[in-house]
């Protein structure tokens, strides 16, 4: 027999994200590359080493040949490789070469407080414009250059990691910060100087963090 194809349904990016899971499992499609016949067996090895064996019968042969076999597997641990393999064995005991697919695991999302793989509003970056706590920027709140400080912090245990990209913008959409997070950022926060809006208007600071796989945090913001 020839090797079957194995495809982990990870959206085609080679990374298992929370959106790829249903009830904590990712689907995998195993399909013969040449028609299987009654008596053949397809053996699928899950990431945890467990084996699933499907025997080809008169009732399932056409479906397997046309659509393949869909199984649900539990991904490997965060940051590790999920590997699924499959072989076809004919009634005489001849076994095909191994079909294989692998995908890395990234289930930690910036802003995920409760660890369910979904971002939560309570996990958004915290922004505080240094206006004395009265939500009004007065002359005494300004730096010498006419800007006002804003401090951005990141909730602990909310999925933020060194290497994630932080983007901080002002009310005009101008990027004040666009760079990877550092350990110092996570521990101490980021202080940024913000150009203030016109008299009587709102000065606004917004923050979004994106991890290397493209998962975005909820938006944090403050206005004064």
GROMACS .gro file of N, CA, C and O in nm, residues 129-201:
model
  292
  129UNK      N    1  -0.371   5.732   3.210
  129UNK     CA    2  -0.315   5.863   3.178
  129UNK      C    3  -0.290   5.937   3.309
  129UNK      O    4  -0.377   5.944   3.396
  130UNK      N    5  -0.172   5.993   3.323
  130UNK     CA    6  -0.132   6.057   3.450
  130UNK      C    7  -0.188   6.199   3.458
  130UNK      O    8  -0.118   6.299   3.440
  131UNK      N    9  -0.319   6.205   3.488
  131UNK     CA   10  -0.390   6.333   3.493
  131UNK      C   11  -0.430   6.372   3.636
  131UNK      O   12  -0.517   6.456   3.656
  132UNK      N   13  -0.366   6.307   3.734
  132UNK     CA   14  -0.399   6.337   3.873
  132UNK      C   15  -0.523   6.267   3.922
  132UNK      O   16  -0.570   6.294   4.033
  133UNK      N   17  -0.580   6.179   3.840
  133UNK     CA   18  -0.697   6.102   3.881
  133UNK      C   19  -0.829   6.172   3.862
  133UNK      O   20  -0.934   6.118   3.899
  134UNK      N   21  -0.828   6.293   3.803
  134UNK     CA   22  -0.955   6.365   3.786
  134UNK      C   23  -1.006   6.361   3.642
  134UNK      O   24  -1.104   6.428   3.609
  135UNK      N   25  -0.940   6.282   3.555
  135UNK     CA   26  -0.980   6.268   3.414
  135UNK      C   27  -0.975   6.399   3.337
  135UNK      O   28  -1.042   6.415   3.235
  136UNK      N   29  -0.895   6.494   3.387
  136UNK     CA   30  -0.876   6.622   3.318
  136UNK      C   31  -0.726   6.651   3.315
  136UNK      O   32  -0.659   6.647   3.418
  137UNK      N   33  -0.674   6.678   3.196
  137UNK     CA   34  -0.533   6.711   3.184
  137UNK      C   35  -0.516   6.861   3.204
  137UNK      O   36  -0.561   6.942   3.121
  138UNK      N   37  -0.456   6.897   3.315
  138UNK     CA   38  -0.429   7.038   3.349
  138UNK      C   39  -0.283   7.069   3.320
  138UNK      O   40  -0.202   6.978   3.300
  139UNK      N   41  -0.247   7.197   3.320
  139UNK     CA   42  -0.106   7.233   3.295
  139UNK      C   43  -0.009   7.164   3.389
  139UNK      O   44   0.102   7.127   3.350
  140UNK      N   45  -0.051   7.141   3.513
  140UNK     CA   46   0.040   7.078   3.610
  140UNK      C   47   0.065   6.931   3.580
  140UNK      O   48   0.157   6.870   3.636
  141UNK      N   49  -0.017   6.872   3.490
  141UNK     CA   50   0.001   6.731   3.455
  141UNK      C   51   0.098   6.713   3.339
  141UNK      O   52   0.135   6.599   3.308
  142UNK      N   53   0.139   6.820   3.275
  142UNK     CA   54   0.217   6.811   3.153
  142UNK      C   55   0.367   6.800   3.179
  142UNK      O   56   0.419   6.854   3.277
  143UNK      N   57   0.433   6.731   3.088
  143UNK     CA   58   0.579   6.730   3.085
  143UNK      C   59   0.629   6.862   3.025
  143UNK      O   60   0.551   6.940   2.968
  144UNK      N   61   0.758   6.883   3.032
  144UNK     CA   62   0.815   7.007   2.981
  144UNK      C   63   0.791   7.026   2.831
  144UNK      O   64   0.782   7.138   2.782
  145UNK      N   65   0.780   6.914   2.759
  145UNK     CA   66   0.758   6.923   2.615
  145UNK      C   67   0.610   6.929   2.577
  145UNK      O   68   0.574   6.920   2.459
  146UNK      N   69   0.522   6.940   2.677
  146UNK     CA   70   0.379   6.952   2.649
  146UNK      C   71   0.306   6.821   2.637
  146UNK      O   72   0.184   6.819   2.614
  147UNK      N   73   0.376   6.710   2.654
  147UNK     CA   74   0.310   6.580   2.651
  147UNK      C   75   0.264   6.542   2.791
  147UNK      O   76   0.304   6.604   2.891
  148UNK      N   77   0.180   6.438   2.797
  148UNK     CA   78   0.138   6.384   2.925
  148UNK      C   79   0.180   6.237   2.931
  148UNK      O   80   0.178   6.167   2.828
  149UNK      N   81   0.221   6.191   3.048
  149UNK     CA   82   0.261   6.051   3.062
  149UNK      C   83   0.138   5.961   3.069
  149UNK      O   84   0.035   5.997   3.126
  150UNK      N   85   0.151   5.842   3.012
  150UNK     CA   86   0.053   5.735   3.030
  150UNK      C   87   0.131   5.609   3.066
  150UNK      O   88   0.236   5.581   3.007
  151UNK      N   89   0.081   5.536   3.163
  151UNK     CA   90   0.147   5.413   3.206
  151UNK      C   91   0.062   5.294   3.162
  151UNK      O   92  -0.059   5.289   3.189
  152UNK      N   93   0.126   5.200   3.094
  152UNK     CA   94   0.059   5.080   3.044
  152UNK      C   95   0.115   4.960   3.120
  152UNK      O   96   0.237   4.939   3.123
  153UNK      N   97   0.028   4.882   3.182
  153UNK     CA   98   0.070   4.760   3.251
  153UNK      C   99  -0.008   4.642   3.196
  153UNK      O  100  -0.111   4.657   3.129
  154UNK      N  101   0.043   4.522   3.226
  154UNK     CA  102  -0.013   4.400   3.169
  154UNK      C  103  -0.049   4.305   3.283
  154UNK      O  104   0.038   4.267   3.361
  155UNK      N  105  -0.178   4.269   3.296
  155UNK     CA  106  -0.220   4.182   3.406
  155UNK      C  107  -0.138   4.053   3.411
  155UNK      O  108  -0.111   3.991   3.308
  156UNK      N  109  -0.099   4.016   3.533
  156UNK     CA  110  -0.026   3.890   3.549
  156UNK      C  111  -0.115   3.772   3.515
  156UNK      O  112  -0.237   3.776   3.530
  157UNK      N  113  -0.052   3.665   3.470
  157UNK     CA  114  -0.124   3.540   3.438
  157UNK      C  115  -0.235   3.563   3.338
  157UNK      O  116  -0.342   3.499   3.345
  158UNK      N  117  -0.213   3.657   3.243
  158UNK     CA  118  -0.314   3.683   3.141
  158UNK      C  119  -0.260   3.653   3.002
  158UNK      O  120  -0.312   3.705   2.902
  159UNK      N  121  -0.157   3.570   2.994
  159UNK     CA  122  -0.111   3.523   2.864
  159UNK      C  123  -0.014   3.612   2.791
  159UNK      O  124   0.018   3.586   2.675
  160UNK      N  125   0.036   3.719   2.857
  160UNK     CA  126   0.134   3.806   2.791
  160UNK      C  127   0.273   3.747   2.805
  160UNK      O  128   0.311   3.700   2.912
  161UNK      N  129   0.351   3.754   2.695
  161UNK     CA  130   0.482   3.690   2.694
  161UNK      C  131   0.586   3.781   2.631
  161UNK      O  132   0.553   3.864   2.544
  162UNK      N  133   0.710   3.762   2.673
  162UNK     CA  134   0.821   3.832   2.609
  162UNK      C  135   0.822   3.795   2.461
  162UNK      O  136   0.809   3.678   2.425
  163UNK      N  137   0.834   3.893   2.375
  163UNK     CA  138   0.833   3.869   2.230
  163UNK      C  139   0.701   3.901   2.164
  163UNK      O  140   0.697   3.917   2.042
  164UNK      N  141   0.592   3.909   2.242
  164UNK     CA  142   0.466   3.959   2.186
  164UNK      C  143   0.487   4.104   2.143
  164UNK      O  144   0.570   4.177   2.199
  165UNK      N  145   0.412   4.150   2.045
  165UNK     CA  146   0.427   4.287   1.995
  165UNK      C  147   0.322   4.378   2.058
  165UNK      O  148   0.201   4.348   2.053
  166UNK      N  149   0.366   4.487   2.118
  166UNK     CA  150   0.277   4.585   2.178
  166UNK      C  151   0.271   4.708   2.089
  166UNK      O  152   0.373   4.758   2.043
  167UNK      N  153   0.148   4.754   2.062
  167UNK     CA  154   0.127   4.875   1.983
  167UNK      C  155   0.045   4.972   2.067
  167UNK      O  156  -0.067   4.939   2.109
  168UNK      N  157   0.100   5.090   2.093
  168UNK     CA  158   0.032   5.195   2.170
  168UNK      C  159   0.007   5.312   2.076
  168UNK      O  160   0.099   5.360   2.009
  169UNK      N  161  -0.118   5.359   2.072
  169UNK     CA  162  -0.155   5.469   1.983
  169UNK      C  163  -0.220   5.583   2.062
  169UNK      O  164  -0.279   5.560   2.169
  170UNK      N  165  -0.213   5.704   2.004
  170UNK     CA  166  -0.282   5.817   2.064
  170UNK      C  167  -0.417   5.839   1.996
  170UNK      O  168  -0.460   5.757   1.912
  171UNK      N  169  -0.485   5.948   2.030
  171UNK     CA  170  -0.619   5.975   1.979
  171UNK      C  171  -0.623   5.997   1.827
  171UNK      O  172  -0.729   5.983   1.765
  172UNK      N  173  -0.509   6.028   1.766
  172UNK     CA  174  -0.504   6.048   1.621
  172UNK      C  175  -0.467   5.920   1.547
  172UNK      O  176  -0.454   5.922   1.424
  173UNK      N  177  -0.446   5.811   1.622
  173UNK     CA  178  -0.405   5.687   1.559
  173UNK      C  179  -0.256   5.677   1.535
  173UNK      O  180  -0.209   5.582   1.471
  174UNK      N  181  -0.181   5.775   1.586
  174UNK     CA  182  -0.036   5.772   1.570
  174UNK      C  183   0.025   5.667   1.663
  174UNK      O  184  -0.008   5.663   1.783
  175UNK      N  185   0.113   5.585   1.609
  175UNK     CA  186   0.178   5.482   1.690
  175UNK      C  187   0.288   5.547   1.775
  175UNK      O  188   0.384   5.603   1.722
  176UNK      N  189   0.273   5.536   1.904
  176UNK     CA  190   0.374   5.585   1.998
  176UNK      C  191   0.474   5.477   2.033
  176UNK      O  192   0.591   5.506   2.063
  177UNK      N  193   0.429   5.351   2.032
  177UNK     CA  194   0.515   5.235   2.059
  177UNK      C  195   0.472   5.123   1.966
  177UNK      O  196   0.352   5.098   1.949
  178UNK      N  197   0.570   5.057   1.906
  178UNK     CA  198   0.543   4.937   1.826
  178UNK      C  199   0.670   4.852   1.831
  178UNK      O  200   0.763   4.873   1.754
  179UNK      N  201   0.672   4.757   1.924
  179UNK     CA  202   0.793   4.676   1.945
  179UNK      C  203   0.759   4.553   2.027
  179UNK      O  204   0.650   4.544   2.086
  180UNK      N  205   0.853   4.458   2.035
  180UNK     CA  206   0.829   4.339   2.117
  180UNK      C  207   0.831   4.373   2.266
  180UNK      O  208   0.905   4.461   2.310
  181UNK      N  209   0.748   4.301   2.341
  181UNK     CA  210   0.749   4.316   2.486
  181UNK      C  211   0.877   4.258   2.545
  181UNK      O  212   0.929   4.158   2.496
  182UNK      N  213   0.924   4.320   2.651
  182UNK     CA  214   1.041   4.271   2.723
  182UNK      C  215   0.998   4.225   2.862
  182UNK      O  216   0.886   4.252   2.908
  183UNK      N  217   1.089   4.158   2.930
  183UNK     CA  218   1.060   4.116   3.068
  183UNK      C  219   1.037   4.238   3.156
  183UNK      O  220   0.949   4.236   3.244
  184UNK      N  221   1.112   4.345   3.133
  184UNK     CA  222   1.094   4.468   3.211
  184UNK      C  223   0.955   4.528   3.188
  184UNK      O  224   0.894   4.580   3.282
  185UNK      N  225   0.907   4.521   3.065
  185UNK     CA  226   0.771   4.571   3.036
  185UNK      C  227   0.668   4.495   3.118
  185UNK      O  228   0.575   4.554   3.175
  186UNK      N  229   0.681   4.363   3.120
  186UNK     CA  230   0.583   4.280   3.191
  186UNK      C  231   0.589   4.303   3.341
  186UNK      O  232   0.487   4.297   3.410
  187UNK      N  233   0.708   4.331   3.392
  187UNK     CA  234   0.723   4.349   3.537
  187UNK      C  235   0.688   4.491   3.581
  187UNK      O  236   0.626   4.510   3.686
  188UNK      N  237   0.728   4.590   3.500
  188UNK     CA  238   0.717   4.730   3.545
  188UNK      C  239   0.622   4.815   3.463
  188UNK      O  240   0.591   4.928   3.502
  189UNK      N  241   0.576   4.763   3.350
  189UNK     CA  242   0.491   4.843   3.263
  189UNK      C  243   0.572   4.932   3.170
  189UNK      O  244   0.695   4.934   3.173
  190UNK      N  245   0.501   5.008   3.087
  190UNK     CA  246   0.563   5.099   2.991
  190UNK      C  247   0.509   5.239   3.016
  190UNK      O  248   0.387   5.259   3.024
  191UNK      N  249   0.599   5.334   3.029
  191UNK     CA  250   0.558   5.474   3.039
  191UNK      C  251   0.582   5.540   2.905
  191UNK      O  252   0.692   5.534   2.849
  192UNK      N  253   0.478   5.602   2.850
  192UNK     CA  254   0.487   5.663   2.719
  192UNK      C  255   0.441   5.808   2.728
  192UNK      O  256   0.350   5.841   2.805
  193UNK      N  257   0.505   5.894   2.649
  193UNK     CA  258   0.468   6.036   2.646
  193UNK      C  259   0.368   6.057   2.532
  193UNK      O  260   0.398   6.025   2.416
  194UNK      N  261   0.253   6.113   2.569
  194UNK     CA  262   0.142   6.123   2.474
  194UNK      C  263   0.116   6.269   2.439
  194UNK      O  264   0.097   6.353   2.529
  195UNK      N  265   0.112   6.302   2.309
  195UNK     CA  266   0.071   6.437   2.271
  195UNK      C  267  -0.075   6.461   2.311
  195UNK      O  268  -0.161   6.376   2.285
  196UNK      N  269  -0.103   6.572   2.378
  196UNK     CA  270  -0.239   6.596   2.425
  196UNK      C  271  -0.325   6.650   2.311
  196UNK      O  272  -0.275   6.713   2.216
  197UNK      N  273  -0.454   6.625   2.322
  197UNK     CA  274  -0.550   6.674   2.223
  197UNK      C  275  -0.570   6.824   2.238
  197UNK      O  276  -0.517   6.888   2.330
  198UNK      N  277  -0.648   6.882   2.146
  198UNK     CA  278  -0.680   7.024   2.153
  198UNK      C  279  -0.764   7.053   2.277
  198UNK      O  280  -0.829   6.964   2.333
  199UNK      N  281  -0.763   7.178   2.320
  199UNK     CA  282  -0.841   7.223   2.436
  199UNK      C  283  -0.986   7.177   2.424
  199UNK      O  284  -1.052   7.196   2.322
  200UNK      N  285  -1.033   7.112   2.531
  200UNK     CA  286  -1.172   7.068   2.536
  200UNK      C  287  -1.198   6.934   2.470
  200UNK      O  288  -1.310   6.882   2.477
  201UNK      N  289  -1.097   6.875   2.405
  201UNK     CA  290  -1.114   6.746   2.339
  201UNK      C  291  -1.052   6.633   2.422
  201UNK      O  292  -0.985   6.659   2.523
   0.00000   0.00000   0.00000
